[in-house]
GROMACS .gro file of C-alpha atoms in nm:
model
  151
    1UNK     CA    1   0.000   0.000   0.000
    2UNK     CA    2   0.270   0.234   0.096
    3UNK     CA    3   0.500   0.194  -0.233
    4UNK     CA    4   0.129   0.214  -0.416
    5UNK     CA    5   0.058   0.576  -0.266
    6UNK     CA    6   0.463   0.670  -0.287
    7UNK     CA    7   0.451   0.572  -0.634
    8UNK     CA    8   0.087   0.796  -0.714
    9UNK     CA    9   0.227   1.098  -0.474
   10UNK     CA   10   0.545   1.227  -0.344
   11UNK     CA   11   0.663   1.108  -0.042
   12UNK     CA   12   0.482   1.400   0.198
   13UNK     CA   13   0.163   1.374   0.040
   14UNK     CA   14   0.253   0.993   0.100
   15UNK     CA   15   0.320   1.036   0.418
   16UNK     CA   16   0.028   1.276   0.520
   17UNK     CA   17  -0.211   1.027   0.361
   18UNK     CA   18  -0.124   0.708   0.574
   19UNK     CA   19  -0.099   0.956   0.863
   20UNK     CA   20  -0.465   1.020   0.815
   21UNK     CA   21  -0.534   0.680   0.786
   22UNK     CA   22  -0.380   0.608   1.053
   23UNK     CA   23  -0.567   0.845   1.311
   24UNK     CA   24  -0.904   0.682   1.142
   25UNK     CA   25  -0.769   0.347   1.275
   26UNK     CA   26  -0.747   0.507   1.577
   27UNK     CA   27  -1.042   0.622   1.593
   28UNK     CA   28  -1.182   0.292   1.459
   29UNK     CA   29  -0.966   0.144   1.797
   30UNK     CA   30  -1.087   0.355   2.035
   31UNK     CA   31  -1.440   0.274   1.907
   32UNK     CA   32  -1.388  -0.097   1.948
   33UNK     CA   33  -1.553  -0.176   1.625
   34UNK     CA   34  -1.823  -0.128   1.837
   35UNK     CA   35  -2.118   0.040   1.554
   36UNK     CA   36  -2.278   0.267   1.737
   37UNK     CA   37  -1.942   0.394   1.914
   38UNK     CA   38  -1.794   0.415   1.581
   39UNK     CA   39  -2.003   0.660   1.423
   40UNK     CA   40  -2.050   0.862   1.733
   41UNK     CA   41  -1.664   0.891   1.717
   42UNK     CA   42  -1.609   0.926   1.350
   43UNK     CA   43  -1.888   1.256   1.337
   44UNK     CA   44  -1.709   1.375   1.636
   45UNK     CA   45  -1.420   1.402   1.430
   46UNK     CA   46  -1.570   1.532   1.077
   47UNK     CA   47  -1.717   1.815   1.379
   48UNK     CA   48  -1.376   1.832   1.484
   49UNK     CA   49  -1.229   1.872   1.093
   50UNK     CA   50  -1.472   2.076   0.993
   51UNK     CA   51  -1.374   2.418   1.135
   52UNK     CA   52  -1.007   2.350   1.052
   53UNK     CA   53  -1.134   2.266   0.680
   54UNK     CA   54  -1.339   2.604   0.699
   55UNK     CA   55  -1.067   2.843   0.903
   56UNK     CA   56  -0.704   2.738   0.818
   57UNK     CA   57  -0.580   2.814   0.422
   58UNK     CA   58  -0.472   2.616   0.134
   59UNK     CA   59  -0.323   2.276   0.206
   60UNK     CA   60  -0.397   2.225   0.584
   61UNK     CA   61  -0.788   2.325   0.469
   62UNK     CA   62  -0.747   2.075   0.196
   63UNK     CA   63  -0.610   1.796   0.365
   64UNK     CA   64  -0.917   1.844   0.655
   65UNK     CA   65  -1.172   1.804   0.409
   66UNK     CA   66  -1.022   1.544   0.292
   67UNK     CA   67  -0.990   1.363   0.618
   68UNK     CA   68  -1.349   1.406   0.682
   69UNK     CA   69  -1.399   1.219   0.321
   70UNK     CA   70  -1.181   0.942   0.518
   71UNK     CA   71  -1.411   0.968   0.750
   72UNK     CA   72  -1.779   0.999   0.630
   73UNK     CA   73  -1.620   0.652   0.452
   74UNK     CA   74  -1.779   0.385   0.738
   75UNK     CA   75  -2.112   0.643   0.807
   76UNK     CA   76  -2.359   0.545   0.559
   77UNK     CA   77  -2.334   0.143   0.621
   78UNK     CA   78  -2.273   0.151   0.968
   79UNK     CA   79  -2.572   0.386   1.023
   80UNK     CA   80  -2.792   0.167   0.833
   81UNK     CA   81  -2.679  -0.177   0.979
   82UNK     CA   82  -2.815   0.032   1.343
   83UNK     CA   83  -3.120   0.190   1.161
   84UNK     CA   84  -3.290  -0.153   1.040
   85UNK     CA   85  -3.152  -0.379   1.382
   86UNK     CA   86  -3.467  -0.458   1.540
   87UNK     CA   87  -3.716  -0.418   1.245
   88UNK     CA   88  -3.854  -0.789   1.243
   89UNK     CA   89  -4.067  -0.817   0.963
   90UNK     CA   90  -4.078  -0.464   0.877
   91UNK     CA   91  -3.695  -0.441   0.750
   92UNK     CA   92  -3.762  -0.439   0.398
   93UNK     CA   93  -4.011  -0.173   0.418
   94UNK     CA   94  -3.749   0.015   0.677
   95UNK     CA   95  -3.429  -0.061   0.440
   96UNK     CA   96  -3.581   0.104   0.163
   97UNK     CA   97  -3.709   0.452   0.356
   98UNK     CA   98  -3.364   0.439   0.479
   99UNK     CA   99  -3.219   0.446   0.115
  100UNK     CA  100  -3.488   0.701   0.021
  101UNK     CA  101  -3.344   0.895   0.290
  102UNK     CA  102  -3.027   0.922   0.145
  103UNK     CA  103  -3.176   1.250  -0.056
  104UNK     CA  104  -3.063   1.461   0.235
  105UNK     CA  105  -2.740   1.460   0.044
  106UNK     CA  106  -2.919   1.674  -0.169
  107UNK     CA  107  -3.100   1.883   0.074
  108UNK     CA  108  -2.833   2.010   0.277
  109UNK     CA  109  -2.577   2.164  -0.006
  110UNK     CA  110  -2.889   2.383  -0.130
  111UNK     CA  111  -2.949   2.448   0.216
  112UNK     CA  112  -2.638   2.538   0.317
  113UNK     CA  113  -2.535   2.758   0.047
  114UNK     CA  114  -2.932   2.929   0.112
  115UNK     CA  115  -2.787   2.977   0.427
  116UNK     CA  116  -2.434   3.152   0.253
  117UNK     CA  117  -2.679   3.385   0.078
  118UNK     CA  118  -2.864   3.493   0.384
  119UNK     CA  119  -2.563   3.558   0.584
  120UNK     CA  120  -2.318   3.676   0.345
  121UNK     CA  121  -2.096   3.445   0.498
  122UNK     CA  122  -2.008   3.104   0.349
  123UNK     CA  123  -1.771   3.012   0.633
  124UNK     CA  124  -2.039   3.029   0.887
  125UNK     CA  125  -2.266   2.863   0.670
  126UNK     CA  126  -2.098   2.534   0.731
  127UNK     CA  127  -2.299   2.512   1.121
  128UNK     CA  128  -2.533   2.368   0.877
  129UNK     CA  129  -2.332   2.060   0.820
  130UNK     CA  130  -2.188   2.063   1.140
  131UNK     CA  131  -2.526   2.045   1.296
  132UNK     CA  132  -2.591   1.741   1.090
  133UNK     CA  133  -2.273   1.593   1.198
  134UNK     CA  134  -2.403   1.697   1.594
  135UNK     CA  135  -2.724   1.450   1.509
  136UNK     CA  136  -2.507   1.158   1.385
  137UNK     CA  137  -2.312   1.219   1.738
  138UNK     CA  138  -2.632   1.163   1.924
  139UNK     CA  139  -2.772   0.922   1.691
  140UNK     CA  140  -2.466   0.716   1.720
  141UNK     CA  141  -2.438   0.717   2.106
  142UNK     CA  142  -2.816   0.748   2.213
  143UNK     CA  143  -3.038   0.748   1.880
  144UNK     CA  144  -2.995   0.435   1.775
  145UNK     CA  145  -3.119   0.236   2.047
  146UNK     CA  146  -3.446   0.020   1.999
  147UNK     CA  147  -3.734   0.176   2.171
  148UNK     CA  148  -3.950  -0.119   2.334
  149UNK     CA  149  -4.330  -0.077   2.191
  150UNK     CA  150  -4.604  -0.103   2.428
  151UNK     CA  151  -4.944  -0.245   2.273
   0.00000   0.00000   0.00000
């Protein structure tokens, strides 16, 4: 893998890339592969990545966003593995409102950059993200859990 990446980059951009790697490991460690603690941990990071990505210039703001593309990597299936647990008989019907969902990919850019126009401000506009990101936090660590049904 490294002489792969040496080979496609020089050897900072090398070395900057398997350094970001390596903190999502880390991350992914400190989680315990556990799913829930995962993607708590991983949104606490793109909230962490995301004002660096917005304040700092040119290739420190670059390589944050990119990170947070490193890091939005084990969301989506991890999210939906907790969002149909529990379903029974209903999963199909759940699985496929979950990839329905999915549109708020294209709600929140239009959203945000409403939000850019209001303001005058595109760096602030990104609370709007980061607000999403604060959800997946509390989805990840509280939301997720299955909610017994009384009848």
């Amino acid at each position: 893998t490294f002489l792969t990446v040496y080979v496609l980059y020089d050897l900072n951009e090398a070395l900057i890339i398997l350094g970001l790697i390596a903190v999502n490991v880390v991350v992914l460690l400190l989680a315990r592969f556990i799913p829930n603690r995962t993607v708590g941990l991983f949104a606490m990071a793109v909230i962490g990545l995301l004002p660096i990505g917005v304040i700092a210039e040119g290739t420190l703001a670059m390589w944050a966003i990119i990170a947070i593309g490193l890091f939005n990597s084990i969301m989506f299936p991890t999210i939906f593995d907790l969002a149909i647990k529990g379903l029974g008989r209903h999963t199909s019907q759940g699985s496929s409102l979950l990839v329905m969902a999915i549109v708020g990919g294209a709600i929140v850019p239009p959203l945000q950059g409403l939000f850019a126009d209001l303001t005058g401000d595109l760096q602030l506009s990104f609370i709007i993200p980061m607000i999403c990101y604060a959800y997946i936090v509390y989805y990840g660590f509280v939301g997720y859990k299955v909610k017994e049904v009384q009848v």
